[in-house]
Amino acid sequence: MNTIPKHVAIIMDGNGRWGKLHGRSRSEGHYAGSKTMEELIDVSVGIGIEVLTLYAFSTENWKRPKEEVNYLMSLPVKFFNQKLPEFMKRNIKILISGDIENLPKGTRNVLVKAIEETSDNTGLIVNFAMNYSGRSEMVQAAAHIIQDVKENKISIDQLDEKTLENYLYTRTLPDPDIVIRTGGEKRISNFLMWQSSMSELCFVDELFPDFKKPLFIKALKGVYHRKQALNI
Ligand code: IPE
Ligand code: IPE
Ligand code: MG
């Protein structure tokens, strides 16, 4: 039996504290976090995870200082301009969960380009939760369902869990087997509220930039040792 989780989701928390701890700015912490993200993508390809969801920006994060928000919006541009050719070579497919329409134009364009260019790839799916809110996702799903009922596309008696899932950003993805949060806080912070109903939750104290390969593997093994040996 295959013990490798199909879908791993990560709340990448602790970048700001990491910056402070190292006498650097919060933005430098976010940059360090983006390097760790690259490593975790690489590890995920290596061990055969099918979907890696990374919580990159929540709708609540708009409340942060303008300078930090601007930096967080510029990071995907830098990231994809640099990494997209490699993602193509490695057959990685990029998806976004979240409200992409209301992102600054430059950020939106680079995300749309990454989704389009990688759309035929069949390897690891990296799903970025960007401008994401689990609650808004459900509100939007409710609104769409009501619309489709009005237009006779579905009937109320047809509405079940599977149907509702078709209205979520994650409609094409399996539910996460495991949700990891770095940075020591034991909170979900509006992340994949519906999808993580049955997931294993794993809270680790290390700050995200320090959450490199050995800690990632340790976290996966820690969750799975209760079930069966994880052979990686
Ligand atoms: C990263 O960590 C999360 C993002 C919004 C990108 P934080 O920026 O929340 O870092 P801490 O929790 O303040 O240390
Ligand atoms: C969760 O971290 C959001 C992301 C990782 C993008 P936050 O630091 O924004 O969450 P809170 O403020 O601790 O709930
Ligand atoms: Mg935080």
PDB file of C-alpha atoms and ligand atoms in Angstrom:
ATOM      1  CA  MET A   1       0.000   0.000   0.000  1.00  0.00           C
ATOM      2  CA  ASN A   2       1.257   3.437  -0.888  1.00  0.00           C
ATOM      3  CA  THR A   3       1.844   5.481   2.253  1.00  0.00           C
ATOM      4  CA  ILE A   4       2.923   8.694   0.568  1.00  0.00           C
ATOM      5  CA  PRO A   5       0.271  11.351   1.213  1.00  0.00           C
ATOM      6  CA  LYS A   6      -1.458  12.478  -1.968  1.00  0.00           C
ATOM      7  CA  HIS A   7      -2.091  16.040  -0.875  1.00  0.00           C
ATOM      8  CA  VAL A   8      -0.018  17.983   1.649  1.00  0.00           C
ATOM      9  CA  ALA A   9      -1.077  21.524   2.576  1.00  0.00           C
ATOM     10  CA  ILE A  10       1.186  23.949   4.433  1.00  0.00           C
ATOM     11  CA  ILE A  11       0.417  27.137   6.356  1.00  0.00           C
ATOM     12  CA  MET A  12       3.791  28.796   5.875  1.00  0.00           C
ATOM     13  CA  ASP A  13       3.935  30.845   9.070  1.00  0.00           C
ATOM     14  CA  GLY A  14       6.834  32.526  10.864  1.00  0.00           C
ATOM     15  CA  ASN A  15       8.651  34.416   8.094  1.00  0.00           C
ATOM     16  CA  GLY A  16       8.389  37.780   9.863  1.00  0.00           C
ATOM     17  CA  ARG A  17       9.702  36.411  13.154  1.00  0.00           C
ATOM     18  CA  TRP A  18      12.533  34.684  11.305  1.00  0.00           C
ATOM     19  CA  GLY A  19      13.576  38.033   9.821  1.00  0.00           C
ATOM     20  CA  LYS A  20      13.555  39.684  13.234  1.00  0.00           C
ATOM     21  CA  LEU A  21      15.441  36.801  14.843  1.00  0.00           C
ATOM     22  CA  HIS A  22      18.208  37.199  12.267  1.00  0.00           C
ATOM     23  CA  GLY A  23      18.367  40.987  12.567  1.00  0.00           C
ATOM     24  CA  ARG A  24      16.701  41.444   9.185  1.00  0.00           C
ATOM     25  CA  SER A  25      13.424  42.858   7.904  1.00  0.00           C
ATOM     26  CA  ARG A  26      10.122  40.953   7.689  1.00  0.00           C
ATOM     27  CA  SER A  27      10.444  41.109   3.900  1.00  0.00           C
ATOM     28  CA  GLU A  28      13.817  39.396   4.070  1.00  0.00           C
ATOM     29  CA  GLY A  29      12.040  36.740   6.125  1.00  0.00           C
ATOM     30  CA  HIS A  30       9.498  36.321   3.319  1.00  0.00           C
ATOM     31  CA  TYR A  31      12.308  35.986   0.795  1.00  0.00           C
ATOM     32  CA  ALA A  32      13.952  33.307   2.944  1.00  0.00           C
ATOM     33  CA  GLY A  33      10.544  31.608   3.114  1.00  0.00           C
ATOM     34  CA  SER A  34      10.322  31.588  -0.679  1.00  0.00           C
ATOM     35  CA  LYS A  35      13.652  29.733  -0.824  1.00  0.00           C
ATOM     36  CA  THR A  36      12.310  27.110   1.601  1.00  0.00           C
ATOM     37  CA  MET A  37       9.220  26.821  -0.575  1.00  0.00           C
ATOM     38  CA  GLU A  38      11.454  25.996  -3.559  1.00  0.00           C
ATOM     39  CA  GLU A  39      13.117  23.259  -1.527  1.00  0.00           C
ATOM     40  CA  LEU A  40       9.781  21.756  -0.424  1.00  0.00           C
ATOM     41  CA  ILE A  41       8.547  21.701  -4.026  1.00  0.00           C
ATOM     42  CA  ASP A  42      11.704  19.848  -4.967  1.00  0.00           C
ATOM     43  CA  VAL A  43      11.271  17.341  -2.115  1.00  0.00           C
ATOM     44  CA  SER A  44       7.608  16.815  -3.024  1.00  0.00           C
ATOM     45  CA  VAL A  45       8.545  15.903  -6.596  1.00  0.00           C
ATOM     46  CA  GLY A  46      11.212  13.558  -5.211  1.00  0.00           C
ATOM     47  CA  ILE A  47       8.928  11.597  -2.887  1.00  0.00           C
ATOM     48  CA  GLY A  48       5.952  11.530  -5.228  1.00  0.00           C
ATOM     49  CA  ILE A  49       3.416  13.745  -3.491  1.00  0.00           C
ATOM     50  CA  GLU A  50       0.635  14.557  -5.974  1.00  0.00           C
ATOM     51  CA  VAL A  51      -0.522  17.939  -4.665  1.00  0.00           C
ATOM     52  CA  LEU A  52       1.281  20.506  -2.530  1.00  0.00           C
ATOM     53  CA  THR A  53      -0.882  23.426  -1.400  1.00  0.00           C
ATOM     54  CA  LEU A  54       1.010  26.416  -0.024  1.00  0.00           C
ATOM     55  CA  TYR A  55      -0.762  29.192   1.884  1.00  0.00           C
ATOM     56  CA  ALA A  56       1.008  32.265   0.535  1.00  0.00           C
ATOM     57  CA  PHE A  57      -1.382  35.167   1.251  1.00  0.00           C
ATOM     58  CA  SER A  58      -4.686  35.297   3.130  1.00  0.00           C
ATOM     59  CA  THR A  59      -7.392  37.910   2.594  1.00  0.00           C
ATOM     60  CA  GLU A  60      -6.624  39.043   6.171  1.00  0.00           C
ATOM     61  CA  ASN A  61      -3.021  39.762   5.156  1.00  0.00           C
ATOM     62  CA  TRP A  62      -4.134  42.967   3.338  1.00  0.00           C
ATOM     63  CA  LYS A  63      -4.254  44.546   6.814  1.00  0.00           C
ATOM     64  CA  ARG A  64      -0.459  44.409   7.111  1.00  0.00           C
ATOM     65  CA  PRO A  65       1.728  47.490   6.538  1.00  0.00           C
ATOM     66  CA  LYS A  66       1.669  48.647   2.906  1.00  0.00           C
ATOM     67  CA  GLU A  67       5.363  48.055   2.416  1.00  0.00           C
ATOM     68  CA  GLU A  68       5.068  44.418   3.506  1.00  0.00           C
ATOM     69  CA  VAL A  69       1.978  43.831   1.350  1.00  0.00           C
ATOM     70  CA  ASN A  70       3.784  45.344  -1.640  1.00  0.00           C
ATOM     71  CA  TYR A  71       6.712  43.035  -1.062  1.00  0.00           C
ATOM     72  CA  LEU A  72       4.441  39.971  -0.762  1.00  0.00           C
ATOM     73  CA  MET A  73       2.768  40.953  -4.044  1.00  0.00           C
ATOM     74  CA  SER A  74       6.115  41.351  -5.781  1.00  0.00           C
ATOM     75  CA  LEU A  75       7.460  37.971  -4.624  1.00  0.00           C
ATOM     76  CA  PRO A  76       5.392  35.800  -7.033  1.00  0.00           C
ATOM     77  CA  VAL A  77       6.651  37.907  -9.960  1.00  0.00           C
ATOM     78  CA  LYS A  78      10.258  37.293  -8.996  1.00  0.00           C
ATOM     79  CA  PHE A  79       9.532  33.652  -8.112  1.00  0.00           C
ATOM     80  CA  PHE A  80       7.771  32.644 -11.333  1.00  0.00           C
ATOM     81  CA  ASN A  81      10.031  34.624 -13.651  1.00  0.00           C
ATOM     82  CA  GLN A  82      12.892  32.647 -12.217  1.00  0.00           C
ATOM     83  CA  LYS A  83      11.289  29.229 -11.687  1.00  0.00           C
ATOM     84  CA  LEU A  84       8.795  28.741 -14.519  1.00  0.00           C
ATOM     85  CA  PRO A  85      11.275  27.228 -17.032  1.00  0.00           C
ATOM     86  CA  GLU A  86      12.334  24.693 -14.395  1.00  0.00           C
ATOM     87  CA  PHE A  87       8.715  23.897 -13.506  1.00  0.00           C
ATOM     88  CA  MET A  88       8.064  23.197 -17.187  1.00  0.00           C
ATOM     89  CA  LYS A  89      11.096  20.906 -17.365  1.00  0.00           C
ATOM     90  CA  ARG A  90       9.951  19.052 -14.246  1.00  0.00           C
ATOM     91  CA  ASN A  91       6.362  18.667 -15.472  1.00  0.00           C
ATOM     92  CA  ILE A  92       4.988  20.714 -12.526  1.00  0.00           C
ATOM     93  CA  LYS A  93       1.500  22.133 -12.818  1.00  0.00           C
ATOM     94  CA  ILE A  94       0.603  25.412 -11.076  1.00  0.00           C
ATOM     95  CA  LEU A  95      -2.864  26.136  -9.709  1.00  0.00           C
ATOM     96  CA  ILE A  96      -4.123  29.047  -7.636  1.00  0.00           C
ATOM     97  CA  SER A  97      -6.824  28.898  -4.964  1.00  0.00           C
ATOM     98  CA  GLY A  98      -8.080  32.362  -4.152  1.00  0.00           C
ATOM     99  CA  ASP A  99      -9.375  35.628  -5.516  1.00  0.00           C
ATOM    100  CA  ILE A 100      -6.879  36.289  -8.276  1.00  0.00           C
ATOM    101  CA  GLU A 101      -8.998  39.090  -9.840  1.00  0.00           C
ATOM    102  CA  ASN A 102      -8.305  41.518  -7.027  1.00  0.00           C
ATOM    103  CA  LEU A 103      -4.530  41.190  -7.038  1.00  0.00           C
ATOM    104  CA  PRO A 104      -2.299  43.927  -8.499  1.00  0.00           C
ATOM    105  CA  LYS A 105      -2.087  43.546 -12.284  1.00  0.00           C
ATOM    106  CA  GLY A 106       1.577  42.488 -12.387  1.00  0.00           C
ATOM    107  CA  THR A 107       1.017  39.763  -9.795  1.00  0.00           C
ATOM    108  CA  ARG A 108      -2.170  38.547 -11.456  1.00  0.00           C
ATOM    109  CA  ASN A 109      -0.527  38.397 -14.888  1.00  0.00           C
ATOM    110  CA  VAL A 110       2.398  36.306 -13.732  1.00  0.00           C
ATOM    111  CA  LEU A 111       0.056  33.865 -11.946  1.00  0.00           C
ATOM    112  CA  VAL A 112      -2.226  33.545 -14.971  1.00  0.00           C
ATOM    113  CA  LYS A 113       0.815  32.923 -17.174  1.00  0.00           C
ATOM    114  CA  ALA A 114       2.091  30.214 -14.794  1.00  0.00           C
ATOM    115  CA  ILE A 115      -1.330  28.504 -14.723  1.00  0.00           C
ATOM    116  CA  GLU A 116      -1.691  28.632 -18.505  1.00  0.00           C
ATOM    117  CA  GLU A 117       1.836  27.550 -19.391  1.00  0.00           C
ATOM    118  CA  THR A 118       1.791  24.585 -17.028  1.00  0.00           C
ATOM    119  CA  SER A 119      -1.803  23.525 -17.665  1.00  0.00           C
ATOM    120  CA  ASP A 120      -0.874  20.391 -19.662  1.00  0.00           C
ATOM    121  CA  ASN A 121       1.766  19.231 -17.185  1.00  0.00           C
ATOM    122  CA  THR A 122       0.976  15.979 -15.422  1.00  0.00           C
ATOM    123  CA  GLY A 123       3.455  15.858 -12.523  1.00  0.00           C
ATOM    124  CA  LEU A 124       3.297  17.500  -9.095  1.00  0.00           C
ATOM    125  CA  ILE A 125       0.515  20.055  -8.712  1.00  0.00           C
ATOM    126  CA  VAL A 126       1.616  23.093  -6.730  1.00  0.00           C
ATOM    127  CA  ASN A 127      -1.501  24.917  -5.609  1.00  0.00           C
ATOM    128  CA  PHE A 128      -0.830  28.384  -4.196  1.00  0.00           C
ATOM    129  CA  ALA A 129      -3.488  29.748  -1.838  1.00  0.00           C
ATOM    130  CA  MET A 130      -3.196  33.382  -2.832  1.00  0.00           C
ATOM    131  CA  ASN A 131      -5.597  36.058  -1.604  1.00  0.00           C
ATOM    132  CA  TYR A 132      -7.422  33.093  -0.120  1.00  0.00           C
ATOM    133  CA  SER A 133     -10.168  32.892   2.513  1.00  0.00           C
ATOM    134  CA  GLY A 134     -11.928  29.660   3.391  1.00  0.00           C
ATOM    135  CA  ARG A 135     -15.031  31.530   4.493  1.00  0.00           C
ATOM    136  CA  SER A 136     -15.297  33.659   1.318  1.00  0.00           C
ATOM    137  CA  GLU A 137     -14.766  30.513  -0.722  1.00  0.00           C
ATOM    138  CA  MET A 138     -17.877  29.023   0.902  1.00  0.00           C
ATOM    139  CA  VAL A 139     -19.885  32.238   0.505  1.00  0.00           C
ATOM    140  CA  GLN A 140     -19.000  32.334  -3.193  1.00  0.00           C
ATOM    141  CA  ALA A 141     -19.901  28.673  -3.544  1.00  0.00           C
ATOM    142  CA  ALA A 142     -23.307  29.376  -1.949  1.00  0.00           C
ATOM    143  CA  ALA A 143     -23.900  32.321  -4.294  1.00  0.00           C
ATOM    144  CA  HIS A 144     -22.989  30.253  -7.374  1.00  0.00           C
ATOM    145  CA  ILE A 145     -25.192  27.387  -6.287  1.00  0.00           C
ATOM    146  CA  ILE A 146     -28.173  29.723  -5.819  1.00  0.00           C
ATOM    147  CA  GLN A 147     -27.497  31.180  -9.265  1.00  0.00           C
ATOM    148  CA  ASP A 148     -27.349  27.722 -10.854  1.00  0.00           C
ATOM    149  CA  VAL A 149     -30.566  26.673  -9.096  1.00  0.00           C
ATOM    150  CA  LYS A 150     -32.291  29.807 -10.414  1.00  0.00           C
ATOM    151  CA  GLU A 151     -31.082  28.976 -13.918  1.00  0.00           C
ATOM    152  CA  ASN A 152     -32.246  25.355 -13.513  1.00  0.00           C
ATOM    153  CA  LYS A 153     -28.700  24.043 -13.949  1.00  0.00           C
ATOM    154  CA  ILE A 154     -29.039  22.069 -10.712  1.00  0.00           C
ATOM    155  CA  SER A 155     -31.988  21.271  -8.463  1.00  0.00           C
ATOM    156  CA  ILE A 156     -31.997  21.646  -4.681  1.00  0.00           C
ATOM    157  CA  ASP A 157     -32.569  17.878  -4.195  1.00  0.00           C
ATOM    158  CA  GLN A 158     -29.365  17.282  -6.110  1.00  0.00           C
ATOM    159  CA  LEU A 159     -27.299  19.307  -3.660  1.00  0.00           C
ATOM    160  CA  ASP A 160     -24.896  17.108  -1.719  1.00  0.00           C
ATOM    161  CA  GLU A 161     -21.291  17.313  -0.534  1.00  0.00           C
ATOM    162  CA  LYS A 162     -19.864  16.274  -3.905  1.00  0.00           C
ATOM    163  CA  THR A 163     -21.914  18.927  -5.703  1.00  0.00           C
ATOM    164  CA  LEU A 164     -20.849  21.639  -3.278  1.00  0.00           C
ATOM    165  CA  GLU A 165     -17.196  20.658  -3.757  1.00  0.00           C
ATOM    166  CA  ASN A 166     -17.563  21.424  -7.448  1.00  0.00           C
ATOM    167  CA  TYR A 167     -18.021  25.084  -6.509  1.00  0.00           C
ATOM    168  CA  LEU A 168     -14.791  25.364  -4.495  1.00  0.00           C
ATOM    169  CA  TYR A 169     -11.398  26.524  -5.809  1.00  0.00           C
ATOM    170  CA  THR A 170     -10.118  23.013  -5.120  1.00  0.00           C
ATOM    171  CA  ARG A 171     -12.748  21.263  -7.251  1.00  0.00           C
ATOM    172  CA  THR A 172     -10.155  19.250  -9.178  1.00  0.00           C
ATOM    173  CA  LEU A 173      -8.069  18.252  -6.143  1.00  0.00           C
ATOM    174  CA  PRO A 174      -8.328  15.537  -3.487  1.00  0.00           C
ATOM    175  CA  ASP A 175      -8.758  16.774   0.112  1.00  0.00           C
ATOM    176  CA  PRO A 176      -5.463  17.293   1.954  1.00  0.00           C
ATOM    177  CA  ASP A 177      -4.286  14.219   3.867  1.00  0.00           C
ATOM    178  CA  ILE A 178      -2.260  16.459   6.119  1.00  0.00           C
ATOM    179  CA  VAL A 179      -2.183  20.159   6.977  1.00  0.00           C
ATOM    180  CA  ILE A 180       1.084  21.394   8.458  1.00  0.00           C
ATOM    181  CA  ARG A 181       1.450  24.771  10.173  1.00  0.00           C
ATOM    182  CA  THR A 182       4.921  26.046  10.971  1.00  0.00           C
ATOM    183  CA  GLY A 183       5.754  28.836  13.418  1.00  0.00           C
ATOM    184  CA  GLY A 184       4.244  27.399  16.598  1.00  0.00           C
ATOM    185  CA  GLU A 185       0.692  28.813  16.425  1.00  0.00           C
ATOM    186  CA  LYS A 186      -2.090  26.251  16.655  1.00  0.00           C
ATOM    187  CA  ARG A 187      -4.592  27.965  14.362  1.00  0.00           C
ATOM    188  CA  ILE A 188      -6.148  27.318  10.977  1.00  0.00           C
ATOM    189  CA  SER A 189      -6.369  31.024  10.010  1.00  0.00           C
ATOM    190  CA  ASN A 190      -9.180  30.598   7.478  1.00  0.00           C
ATOM    191  CA  PHE A 191      -7.308  27.958   5.472  1.00  0.00           C
ATOM    192  CA  LEU A 192      -9.157  25.168   3.570  1.00  0.00           C
ATOM    193  CA  MET A 193     -11.975  25.089   6.134  1.00  0.00           C
ATOM    194  CA  TRP A 194     -14.122  22.625   4.198  1.00  0.00           C
ATOM    195  CA  GLN A 195     -11.350  20.597   2.615  1.00  0.00           C
ATOM    196  CA  SER A 196      -9.435  19.901   5.844  1.00  0.00           C
ATOM    197  CA  SER A 197     -12.426  18.487   7.757  1.00  0.00           C
ATOM    198  CA  MET A 198     -10.837  15.026   7.828  1.00  0.00           C
ATOM    199  CA  SER A 199      -7.136  15.951   7.512  1.00  0.00           C
ATOM    200  CA  GLU A 200      -4.373  15.166   9.975  1.00  0.00           C
ATOM    201  CA  LEU A 201      -3.213  18.421  11.575  1.00  0.00           C
ATOM    202  CA  CYS A 202       0.460  18.898  12.302  1.00  0.00           C
ATOM    203  CA  PHE A 203       1.751  21.953  14.167  1.00  0.00           C
ATOM    204  CA  VAL A 204       5.499  22.479  14.224  1.00  0.00           C
ATOM    205  CA  ASP A 205       7.406  25.082  16.241  1.00  0.00           C
ATOM    206  CA  GLU A 206      10.081  25.899  13.677  1.00  0.00           C
ATOM    207  CA  LEU A 207       9.646  29.113  11.675  1.00  0.00           C
ATOM    208  CA  PHE A 208       8.861  28.504   8.010  1.00  0.00           C
ATOM    209  CA  PRO A 209      12.248  29.557   6.539  1.00  0.00           C
ATOM    210  CA  ASP A 210      13.837  26.835   8.721  1.00  0.00           C
ATOM    211  CA  PHE A 211      11.321  24.192   7.642  1.00  0.00           C
ATOM    212  CA  LYS A 212      13.659  22.495   5.183  1.00  0.00           C
ATOM    213  CA  LYS A 213      13.740  18.914   3.886  1.00  0.00           C
ATOM    214  CA  PRO A 214      14.654  17.066   7.139  1.00  0.00           C
ATOM    215  CA  LEU A 215      11.879  18.780   9.140  1.00  0.00           C
ATOM    216  CA  PHE A 216       9.359  18.270   6.345  1.00  0.00           C
ATOM    217  CA  ILE A 217      10.138  14.536   6.178  1.00  0.00           C
ATOM    218  CA  LYS A 218      10.055  14.348   9.984  1.00  0.00           C
ATOM    219  CA  ALA A 219       6.613  15.986  10.040  1.00  0.00           C
ATOM    220  CA  LEU A 220       5.258  13.566   7.411  1.00  0.00           C
ATOM    221  CA  LYS A 221       6.728  10.583   9.235  1.00  0.00           C
ATOM    222  CA  GLY A 222       5.392  11.841  12.564  1.00  0.00           C
ATOM    223  CA  VAL A 223       1.871  11.890  11.251  1.00  0.00           C
ATOM    224  CA  TYR A 224       2.116   8.572   9.485  1.00  0.00           C
ATOM    225  CA  HIS A 225       3.867   6.527  12.176  1.00  0.00           C
ATOM    226  CA  ARG A 226       0.517   6.257  13.927  1.00  0.00           C
ATOM    227  CA  LYS A 227      -0.905   4.581  10.860  1.00  0.00           C
ATOM    228  CA  GLN A 228       1.938   2.675   9.258  1.00  0.00           C
ATOM    229  CA  ALA A 229       5.599   3.115   8.419  1.00  0.00           C
ATOM    230  CA  LEU A 230       6.175   5.824   5.839  1.00  0.00           C
ATOM    231  CA  ASN A 231       8.752   4.566   3.442  1.00  0.00           C
ATOM    232  CA  ILE A 232      10.743   7.636   2.477  1.00  0.00           C
TER     233      ILE A 232
HETATM  234  C1  IPE B   1       4.335  34.190   6.670  1.00  0.00           C
HETATM  235  O1  IPE B   1       4.630  34.395   7.963  1.00  0.00           O
HETATM  236  C2  IPE B   1       2.881  34.264   6.356  1.00  0.00           C
HETATM  237  C3  IPE B   1       2.563  35.208   5.266  1.00  0.00           C
HETATM  238  C4  IPE B   1       1.587  36.046   5.365  1.00  0.00           C
HETATM  239  C5  IPE B   1       3.338  35.168   4.031  1.00  0.00           C
HETATM  240  P1  IPE B   1       4.274  35.730   8.780  1.00  0.00           P
HETATM  241  O2  IPE B   1       4.552  36.923   7.941  1.00  0.00           O
HETATM  242  O3  IPE B   1       2.892  35.626   9.320  1.00  0.00           O
HETATM  243  O4  IPE B   1       5.338  35.656   9.924  1.00  0.00           O
HETATM  244  P2  IPE B   1       5.103  35.887  11.462  1.00  0.00           P
HETATM  245  O5  IPE B   1       4.004  34.953  11.871  1.00  0.00           O
HETATM  246  O6  IPE B   1       4.737  37.302  11.617  1.00  0.00           O
HETATM  247  O7  IPE B   1       6.414  35.544  12.060  1.00  0.00           O
HETATM  248  C1  IPE B   2      -1.507  32.485   7.965  1.00  0.00           C
HETATM  249  O1  IPE B   2      -0.545  33.161   8.668  1.00  0.00           O
HETATM  250  C2  IPE B   2      -1.563  32.973   6.540  1.00  0.00           C
HETATM  251  C3  IPE B   2      -0.468  32.554   5.673  1.00  0.00           C
HETATM  252  C4  IPE B   2       0.478  31.712   5.972  1.00  0.00           C
HETATM  253  C5  IPE B   2      -0.475  33.145   4.351  1.00  0.00           C
HETATM  254  P1  IPE B   2      -0.868  34.540   9.409  1.00  0.00           P
HETATM  255  O2  IPE B   2       0.327  34.883  10.198  1.00  0.00           O
HETATM  256  O3  IPE B   2      -1.323  35.532   8.410  1.00  0.00           O
HETATM  257  O4  IPE B   2      -2.104  34.130  10.310  1.00  0.00           O
HETATM  258  P2  IPE B   2      -2.528  34.666  11.742  1.00  0.00           P
HETATM  259  O5  IPE B   2      -2.478  36.180  11.654  1.00  0.00           O
HETATM  260  O6  IPE B   2      -1.526  34.123  12.692  1.00  0.00           O
HETATM  261  O7  IPE B   2      -3.882  34.108  11.944  1.00  0.00           O
HETATM  262 MG    MG B   3       2.105  34.840  11.031  1.00  0.00          MG
END
